[in-house]
Amino acid sequence: MQRDVFAAIADPTRREIITMLASQPLNLNTVADKFDISRPAVAKHLKLLKECGLIDIEKRGRESFCSARLDGLKEVTDWTAKMRAFWTQKLDALEVFLENDQNTKQDKSYE
Amino acid sequence: MQRDVFAAIADPTRREIITMLASQPLNLNTVADKFDISRPAVAKHLKLLKECGLIDIEKRGRESFCSARLDGLKEVTDWTAKMRAFWTQKLDALEVFLENDQNTKQDKSYE
DNA sequence: GCATTAGGGAACCTTTTGGTTTCAAATATA
DNA sequence: TATATTTGAAACCAAAAGGTTCCCTAATGC
């Protein structure tokens, strides 16, 4: 049972699948037809995406309908936003520091 | 030359490194000491992070000072935000659709 | 009933990933 | 100068990732 959303979106094919399914639900073969790789390969990607909660796979008769369930991406958005905010804040603090004290040569500071 | 930011943040160790460096710059050995894995292993992660632009490595004497440079994460934030927005919008549209027409079945066309 | 279609799943293969140990080079320091 | 510190880099390894082919089962359509 994979569950790392970061690993799930690391693969370009899986990101494409997500993009496709975000616009509309599709069955497995329809998804597979969009790629050059084999159906089992796509099925594996879909299974992984399901296991980490990014898509639903609903069986209807002999067909598997796949649909996006992208609230799991919040974890990624949150982390990246937090990192960038932290970093930007550091840069701002540095800027203020440099503006207020041009003479001090603090050689440990960066940029 | 790796350059996929999505792949870069797929590894938990690399995410930890990024988190560490977001709060303050550190030299290679200091980073390595925080982990149970060997120094060369950490050095490889740092090198990869540098190659995709998420950190800087500045050499001073015999030391390598590493600092965060997290604007590259914008690509990730943008993509995830876009997907989630798209998905939320679809959900809203679906809700309206269901409210307005309970009987129509969805078609299978893509794109 | 029979052929077709959609998908599941096993077995297998190759490349990548993440890790290791070992050694050499360069810089600091006593 | 001799020694310790910090890193770079090579060689190697095991496991995971991503892919393939082949075959089986179960709905569906005729």
mmCIF file of C-alpha atoms (C1' of nucleotides) in Angstrom:
data_model
loop_
_atom_site.group_PDB
_atom_site.id
_atom_site.type_symbol
_atom_site.label_atom_id
_atom_site.label_comp_id
_atom_site.label_asym_id
_atom_site.label_seq_id
_atom_site.Cartn_x
_atom_site.Cartn_y
_atom_site.Cartn_z
ATOM 1 C CA MET A 1 0.000 0.000 0.000
ATOM 2 C CA GLN A 2 1.775 3.080 -1.252
ATOM 3 C CA ARG A 3 0.648 6.279 0.305
ATOM 4 C CA ASP A 4 3.231 8.943 -0.367
ATOM 5 C CA VAL A 5 1.544 11.577 -2.482
ATOM 6 C CA PHE A 6 4.888 13.214 -3.258
ATOM 7 C CA ALA A 7 6.156 9.999 -4.801
ATOM 8 C CA ALA A 8 2.889 9.575 -6.675
ATOM 9 C CA ILE A 9 3.206 12.867 -8.513
ATOM 10 C CA ALA A 10 6.911 12.397 -9.166
ATOM 11 C CA ASP A 11 6.168 10.394 -12.293
ATOM 12 C CA PRO A 12 5.278 12.465 -15.395
ATOM 13 C CA THR A 13 2.891 9.819 -16.716
ATOM 14 C CA ARG A 14 0.965 9.868 -13.475
ATOM 15 C CA ARG A 15 0.777 13.644 -13.578
ATOM 16 C CA GLU A 16 -0.666 13.393 -17.076
ATOM 17 C CA ILE A 17 -3.203 10.855 -15.903
ATOM 18 C CA ILE A 18 -4.212 13.126 -13.060
ATOM 19 C CA THR A 19 -4.584 16.034 -15.454
ATOM 20 C CA MET A 20 -6.790 13.939 -17.719
ATOM 21 C CA LEU A 21 -8.977 12.706 -14.906
ATOM 22 C CA ALA A 22 -9.275 16.155 -13.385
ATOM 23 C CA SER A 23 -11.252 17.202 -16.429
ATOM 24 C CA GLN A 24 -13.461 14.135 -16.568
ATOM 25 C CA PRO A 25 -13.785 10.542 -15.367
ATOM 26 C CA LEU A 26 -12.639 7.842 -17.786
ATOM 27 C CA ASN A 27 -12.451 4.095 -17.832
ATOM 28 C CA LEU A 28 -9.136 2.280 -17.755
ATOM 29 C CA ASN A 29 -8.792 1.485 -21.451
ATOM 30 C CA THR A 30 -9.618 5.021 -22.464
ATOM 31 C CA VAL A 31 -6.864 6.299 -20.242
ATOM 32 C CA ALA A 32 -4.447 3.654 -21.516
ATOM 33 C CA ASP A 33 -5.153 4.547 -25.149
ATOM 34 C CA LYS A 34 -3.764 8.033 -24.564
ATOM 35 C CA PHE A 35 -0.299 6.696 -23.823
ATOM 36 C CA ASP A 36 2.312 4.774 -25.775
ATOM 37 C CA ILE A 37 2.956 2.409 -22.924
ATOM 38 C CA SER A 38 1.010 -0.813 -22.441
ATOM 39 C CA ARG A 39 -2.343 -1.124 -20.698
ATOM 40 C CA PRO A 40 -0.913 -3.037 -17.714
ATOM 41 C CA ALA A 41 1.612 -0.262 -17.213
ATOM 42 C CA VAL A 42 -1.144 2.349 -17.093
ATOM 43 C CA ALA A 43 -3.191 0.093 -14.837
ATOM 44 C CA LYS A 44 -0.293 -0.004 -12.388
ATOM 45 C CA HIS A 45 -0.116 3.771 -12.339
ATOM 46 C CA LEU A 46 -3.855 3.975 -11.751
ATOM 47 C CA LYS A 47 -3.641 1.476 -8.937
ATOM 48 C CA LEU A 48 -0.908 3.446 -7.248
ATOM 49 C CA LEU A 49 -2.846 6.688 -7.630
ATOM 50 C CA LYS A 50 -5.830 5.013 -6.058
ATOM 51 C CA GLU A 51 -3.753 3.678 -3.175
ATOM 52 C CA CYS A 52 -2.615 7.136 -2.227
ATOM 53 C CA GLY A 53 -6.091 8.585 -2.560
ATOM 54 C CA LEU A 54 -5.625 10.781 -5.607
ATOM 55 C CA ILE A 55 -8.215 8.966 -7.713
ATOM 56 C CA ASP A 56 -11.227 6.726 -7.266
ATOM 57 C CA ILE A 57 -11.712 3.550 -9.278
ATOM 58 C CA GLU A 58 -15.315 2.486 -9.445
ATOM 59 C CA LYS A 59 -16.158 -0.841 -11.000
ATOM 60 C CA ARG A 60 -19.284 -0.877 -13.161
ATOM 61 C CA GLY A 61 -19.885 -4.212 -14.788
ATOM 62 C CA ARG A 62 -16.677 -5.073 -16.597
ATOM 63 C CA GLU A 63 -15.484 -1.478 -16.716
ATOM 64 C CA SER A 64 -13.392 0.476 -14.226
ATOM 65 C CA PHE A 65 -14.255 4.125 -14.109
ATOM 66 C CA CYS A 66 -11.524 6.346 -12.786
ATOM 67 C CA SER A 67 -12.129 9.795 -11.407
ATOM 68 C CA ALA A 68 -9.966 12.401 -9.730
ATOM 69 C CA ARG A 69 -10.065 12.941 -6.008
ATOM 70 C CA LEU A 70 -7.485 15.633 -5.656
ATOM 71 C CA ASP A 71 -7.887 16.848 -2.118
ATOM 72 C CA GLY A 72 -4.866 14.677 -1.320
ATOM 73 C CA LEU A 73 -2.775 17.216 -3.185
ATOM 74 C CA LYS A 74 -3.378 19.640 -0.360
ATOM 75 C CA GLU A 75 -0.527 18.005 1.517
ATOM 76 C CA VAL A 76 1.809 18.906 -1.330
ATOM 77 C CA THR A 77 0.470 22.414 -1.752
ATOM 78 C CA ASP A 78 0.768 23.030 1.966
ATOM 79 C CA TRP A 79 4.320 21.811 2.231
ATOM 80 C CA THR A 80 5.623 23.681 -0.796
ATOM 81 C CA ALA A 81 3.790 26.850 0.206
ATOM 82 C CA LYS A 82 5.224 26.611 3.700
ATOM 83 C CA MET A 83 8.757 26.121 2.418
ATOM 84 C CA ARG A 84 8.510 28.999 0.018
ATOM 85 C CA ALA A 85 6.994 31.256 2.641
ATOM 86 C CA PHE A 86 9.737 30.400 5.090
ATOM 87 C CA TRP A 87 12.369 31.059 2.511
ATOM 88 C CA THR A 88 10.837 34.325 1.323
ATOM 89 C CA GLN A 89 10.568 35.491 4.885
ATOM 90 C CA LYS A 90 14.252 34.796 5.381
ATOM 91 C CA LEU A 91 15.084 36.770 2.290
ATOM 92 C CA ASP A 92 12.957 39.682 3.459
ATOM 93 C CA ALA A 93 14.598 39.636 6.859
ATOM 94 C CA LEU A 94 17.988 39.655 5.225
ATOM 95 C CA GLU A 95 17.027 42.570 3.058
ATOM 96 C CA VAL A 96 15.895 44.594 6.060
ATOM 97 C CA PHE A 97 19.088 43.676 7.814
ATOM 98 C CA LEU A 98 21.197 44.846 4.931
ATOM 99 C CA GLU A 99 19.258 48.085 4.564
ATOM 100 C CA ASN A 100 19.511 48.959 8.233
ATOM 101 C CA ASP A 101 23.126 48.159 8.730
ATOM 102 C CA GLN A 102 25.357 48.656 5.744
ATOM 103 C CA ASN A 103 28.544 48.777 7.736
ATOM 104 C CA THR A 104 28.461 45.573 9.674
ATOM 105 C CA LYS A 105 30.142 42.838 7.739
ATOM 106 C CA GLN A 106 28.467 39.749 9.058
ATOM 107 C CA ASP A 107 30.265 37.200 6.981
ATOM 108 C CA LYS A 108 28.001 34.365 8.052
ATOM 109 C CA SER A 109 24.953 35.854 6.366
ATOM 110 C CA TYR A 110 23.967 34.650 2.953
ATOM 111 C CA GLU A 111 23.302 36.438 -0.315
ATOM 112 C CA MET B 1 21.716 16.347 -14.870
ATOM 113 C CA GLN B 2 18.458 15.851 -13.021
ATOM 114 C CA ARG B 3 16.028 18.685 -13.264
ATOM 115 C CA ASP B 4 12.611 17.408 -12.310
ATOM 116 C CA VAL B 5 11.571 19.244 -9.171
ATOM 117 C CA PHE B 6 8.718 16.804 -8.617
ATOM 118 C CA ALA B 7 11.166 13.914 -8.497
ATOM 119 C CA ALA B 8 13.469 15.906 -6.236
ATOM 120 C CA ILE B 9 10.865 16.331 -3.519
ATOM 121 C CA ALA B 10 9.620 12.759 -3.846
ATOM 122 C CA ASP B 11 12.289 11.540 -1.445
ATOM 123 C CA PRO B 12 11.549 12.073 2.263
ATOM 124 C CA THR B 13 15.201 12.612 3.117
ATOM 125 C CA ARG B 14 15.458 15.369 0.538
ATOM 126 C CA ARG B 15 12.331 17.010 1.887
ATOM 127 C CA GLU B 16 13.898 16.961 5.338
ATOM 128 C CA ILE B 17 17.062 18.497 3.973
ATOM 129 C CA ILE B 18 15.056 21.232 2.298
ATOM 130 C CA THR B 19 13.194 21.917 5.527
ATOM 131 C CA MET B 20 16.464 22.180 7.411
ATOM 132 C CA LEU B 21 18.048 24.508 4.901
ATOM 133 C CA ALA B 22 14.946 26.657 4.671
ATOM 134 C CA SER B 23 15.529 27.748 8.248
ATOM 135 C CA GLN B 24 19.273 28.240 7.984
ATOM 136 C CA PRO B 25 22.263 27.534 5.727
ATOM 137 C CA LEU B 26 24.511 24.693 6.806
ATOM 138 C CA ASN B 27 27.647 23.043 5.581
ATOM 139 C CA LEU B 28 27.626 19.520 4.222
ATOM 140 C CA ASN B 29 28.846 17.693 7.321
ATOM 141 C CA THR B 30 26.364 19.463 9.562
ATOM 142 C CA VAL B 31 23.545 18.356 7.308
ATOM 143 C CA ALA B 32 24.929 14.832 7.121
ATOM 144 C CA ASP B 33 25.159 14.562 10.908
ATOM 145 C CA LYS B 34 21.394 14.981 11.159
ATOM 146 C CA PHE B 35 20.778 11.723 9.328
ATOM 147 C CA ASP B 36 21.573 8.098 9.951
ATOM 148 C CA ILE B 37 22.752 7.538 6.419
ATOM 149 C CA SER B 38 26.333 8.082 5.339
ATOM 150 C CA ARG B 39 27.841 11.411 4.371
ATOM 151 C CA PRO B 40 28.259 10.457 0.695
ATOM 152 C CA ALA B 41 24.572 9.568 0.579
ATOM 153 C CA VAL B 42 23.634 12.994 1.891
ATOM 154 C CA ALA B 43 26.109 14.605 -0.465
ATOM 155 C CA LYS B 44 24.346 12.927 -3.375
ATOM 156 C CA HIS B 45 20.997 14.282 -2.245
ATOM 157 C CA LEU B 46 22.487 17.748 -1.925
ATOM 158 C CA LYS B 47 23.997 17.512 -5.370
ATOM 159 C CA LEU B 48 20.662 16.500 -6.861
ATOM 160 C CA LEU B 49 18.873 19.322 -5.063
ATOM 161 C CA LYS B 50 21.438 21.738 -6.433
ATOM 162 C CA GLU B 51 21.024 20.403 -9.963
ATOM 163 C CA CYS B 52 17.329 21.129 -9.956
ATOM 164 C CA GLY B 53 17.802 24.553 -8.456
ATOM 165 C CA LEU B 54 16.301 24.012 -5.007
ATOM 166 C CA ILE B 55 19.503 24.787 -3.122
ATOM 167 C CA ASP B 56 22.779 26.605 -3.604
ATOM 168 C CA ILE B 57 26.123 25.087 -2.675
ATOM 169 C CA GLU B 58 28.799 27.669 -2.089
ATOM 170 C CA LYS B 59 32.338 26.547 -1.540
ATOM 171 C CA ARG B 60 34.369 28.426 1.078
ATOM 172 C CA GLY B 61 37.751 27.022 1.672
ATOM 173 C CA ARG B 62 37.307 23.373 2.347
ATOM 174 C CA GLU B 63 33.685 23.728 3.376
ATOM 175 C CA SER B 64 30.536 23.586 1.280
ATOM 176 C CA PHE B 65 27.778 25.835 2.536
ATOM 177 C CA CYS B 66 24.316 24.865 1.446
ATOM 178 C CA SER B 67 21.371 27.220 1.412
ATOM 179 C CA ALA B 68 17.783 26.967 0.249
ATOM 180 C CA ARG B 69 16.647 28.514 -3.010
ATOM 181 C CA LEU B 70 13.029 27.498 -3.032
ATOM 182 C CA ASP B 71 11.488 29.497 -5.836
ATOM 183 C CA GLY B 72 11.750 26.319 -7.898
ATOM 184 C CA LEU B 73 8.931 24.932 -5.790
ATOM 185 C CA LYS B 74 6.594 27.366 -7.499
ATOM 186 C CA GLU B 75 6.220 24.890 -10.339
ATOM 187 C CA VAL B 76 4.905 22.320 -7.895
ATOM 188 C CA THR B 77 2.637 24.729 -6.079
ATOM 189 C CA ASP B 78 1.214 25.963 -9.357
ATOM 190 C CA TRP B 79 0.487 22.504 -10.703
ATOM 191 C CA THR B 80 -1.131 21.167 -7.556
ATOM 192 C CA ALA B 81 -3.163 24.324 -7.083
ATOM 193 C CA LYS B 82 -4.335 24.147 -10.668
ATOM 194 C CA MET B 83 -5.367 20.517 -10.356
ATOM 195 C CA ARG B 84 -7.220 21.089 -7.130
ATOM 196 C CA ALA B 85 -8.956 24.142 -8.534
ATOM 197 C CA PHE B 86 -9.962 22.238 -11.632
ATOM 198 C CA TRP B 87 -11.254 19.402 -9.559
ATOM 199 C CA THR B 88 -13.188 21.615 -7.166
ATOM 200 C CA GLN B 89 -14.725 23.426 -10.089
ATOM 201 C CA LYS B 90 -15.793 20.107 -11.582
ATOM 202 C CA LEU B 91 -17.359 19.085 -8.332
ATOM 203 C CA ASP B 92 -19.303 22.314 -8.208
ATOM 204 C CA ALA B 93 -20.411 21.889 -11.805
ATOM 205 C CA LEU B 94 -21.431 18.331 -11.096
ATOM 206 C CA GLU B 95 -23.472 19.465 -8.184
ATOM 207 C CA VAL B 96 -25.306 21.993 -10.328
ATOM 208 C CA PHE B 97 -25.744 19.360 -12.996
ATOM 209 C CA LEU B 98 -27.234 16.884 -10.595
ATOM 210 C CA GLU B 99 -29.540 19.488 -9.198
ATOM 211 C CA ASN B 100 -30.754 20.535 -12.644
ATOM 212 C CA ASP B 101 -30.975 17.199 -14.386
ATOM 213 C CA GLN B 102 -31.254 13.982 -12.516
ATOM 214 C CA ASN B 103 -31.760 11.759 -15.552
ATOM 215 C CA THR B 104 -29.054 12.595 -18.103
ATOM 216 C CA LYS B 105 -26.154 10.160 -18.275
ATOM 217 C CA GLN B 106 -22.591 11.313 -18.743
ATOM 218 C CA ASP B 107 -20.861 10.750 -22.064
ATOM 219 C CA LYS B 108 -17.538 9.001 -22.570
ATOM 220 C CA SER B 109 -15.772 11.500 -24.793
ATOM 221 C CA TYR B 110 -12.391 12.787 -23.799
ATOM 222 C CA GLU B 111 -10.901 16.170 -24.647
ATOM 223 C "C1'" DG C 1 -24.381 -20.168 -26.747
ATOM 224 C "C1'" DC C 2 -20.338 -17.898 -28.523
ATOM 225 C "C1'" DA C 3 -17.298 -14.305 -29.692
ATOM 226 C "C1'" DT C 4 -15.760 -9.980 -28.051
ATOM 227 C "C1'" DT C 5 -14.373 -6.646 -24.793
ATOM 228 C "C1'" DA C 6 -12.500 -4.794 -20.261
ATOM 229 C "C1'" DG C 7 -9.672 -5.602 -16.991
ATOM 230 C "C1'" DG C 8 -6.721 -8.384 -13.391
ATOM 231 C "C1'" DG C 9 -2.517 -10.467 -12.423
ATOM 232 C "C1'" DA C 10 1.684 -13.210 -12.706
ATOM 233 C "C1'" DA C 11 6.371 -13.661 -14.406
ATOM 234 C "C1'" DC C 12 9.996 -11.449 -16.075
ATOM 235 C "C1'" DC C 13 13.385 -7.767 -17.569
ATOM 236 C "C1'" DT C 14 16.118 -3.396 -17.448
ATOM 237 C "C1'" DT C 15 17.174 0.938 -15.541
ATOM 238 C "C1'" DT C 16 17.189 3.997 -11.778
ATOM 239 C "C1'" DT C 17 17.582 5.000 -7.044
ATOM 240 C "C1'" DG C 18 19.495 5.181 -2.673
ATOM 241 C "C1'" DG C 19 22.752 3.369 -0.195
ATOM 242 C "C1'" DT C 20 27.541 1.590 1.026
ATOM 243 C "C1'" DT C 21 32.832 1.439 1.554
ATOM 244 C "C1'" DT C 22 37.110 3.130 0.237
ATOM 245 C "C1'" DC C 23 40.465 6.305 -1.190
ATOM 246 C "C1'" DA C 24 42.357 10.747 -2.773
ATOM 247 C "C1'" DA C 25 42.673 15.812 -2.673
ATOM 248 C "C1'" DA C 26 42.524 20.150 -0.650
ATOM 249 C "C1'" DT C 27 42.450 23.210 3.251
ATOM 250 C "C1'" DA C 28 43.242 24.296 8.225
ATOM 251 C "C1'" DT C 29 45.672 23.931 12.324
ATOM 252 C "C1'" DA C 30 49.114 22.629 15.936
ATOM 253 C "C1'" DT D 1 55.901 20.368 8.442
ATOM 254 C "C1'" DA D 2 52.864 17.025 10.112
ATOM 255 C "C1'" DT D 3 48.264 16.095 11.142
ATOM 256 C "C1'" DA D 4 43.443 16.578 11.236
ATOM 257 C "C1'" DT D 5 39.287 18.026 8.869
ATOM 258 C "C1'" DT D 6 36.030 18.506 4.948
ATOM 259 C "C1'" DT D 7 34.773 17.137 0.855
ATOM 260 C "C1'" DG D 8 34.906 14.805 -3.902
ATOM 261 C "C1'" DA D 9 34.567 10.821 -6.407
ATOM 262 C "C1'" DA D 10 34.812 6.040 -7.851
ATOM 263 C "C1'" DA D 11 33.251 1.250 -7.565
ATOM 264 C "C1'" DC D 12 29.941 -1.476 -6.152
ATOM 265 C "C1'" DC D 13 25.304 -3.401 -4.460
ATOM 266 C "C1'" DA D 14 20.377 -4.354 -3.420
ATOM 267 C "C1'" DA D 15 15.932 -2.965 -3.959
ATOM 268 C "C1'" DA D 16 12.437 -0.428 -6.184
ATOM 269 C "C1'" DA D 17 10.432 1.532 -10.307
ATOM 270 C "C1'" DG D 18 8.632 1.241 -14.701
ATOM 271 C "C1'" DG D 19 7.987 -1.396 -18.329
ATOM 272 C "C1'" DT D 20 6.877 -5.742 -21.105
ATOM 273 C "C1'" DT D 21 4.325 -10.192 -22.658
ATOM 274 C "C1'" DC D 22 1.180 -13.734 -21.811
ATOM 275 C "C1'" DC D 23 -2.825 -15.646 -20.016
ATOM 276 C "C1'" DC D 24 -7.060 -15.794 -17.290
ATOM 277 C "C1'" DT D 25 -11.739 -14.255 -15.727
ATOM 278 C "C1'" DA D 26 -15.892 -11.915 -16.159
ATOM 279 C "C1'" DA D 27 -19.304 -9.029 -18.378
ATOM 280 C "C1'" DT D 28 -21.586 -7.820 -22.817
ATOM 281 C "C1'" DG D 29 -23.392 -8.064 -27.441
ATOM 282 C "C1'" DC D 30 -24.784 -10.824 -31.192
#
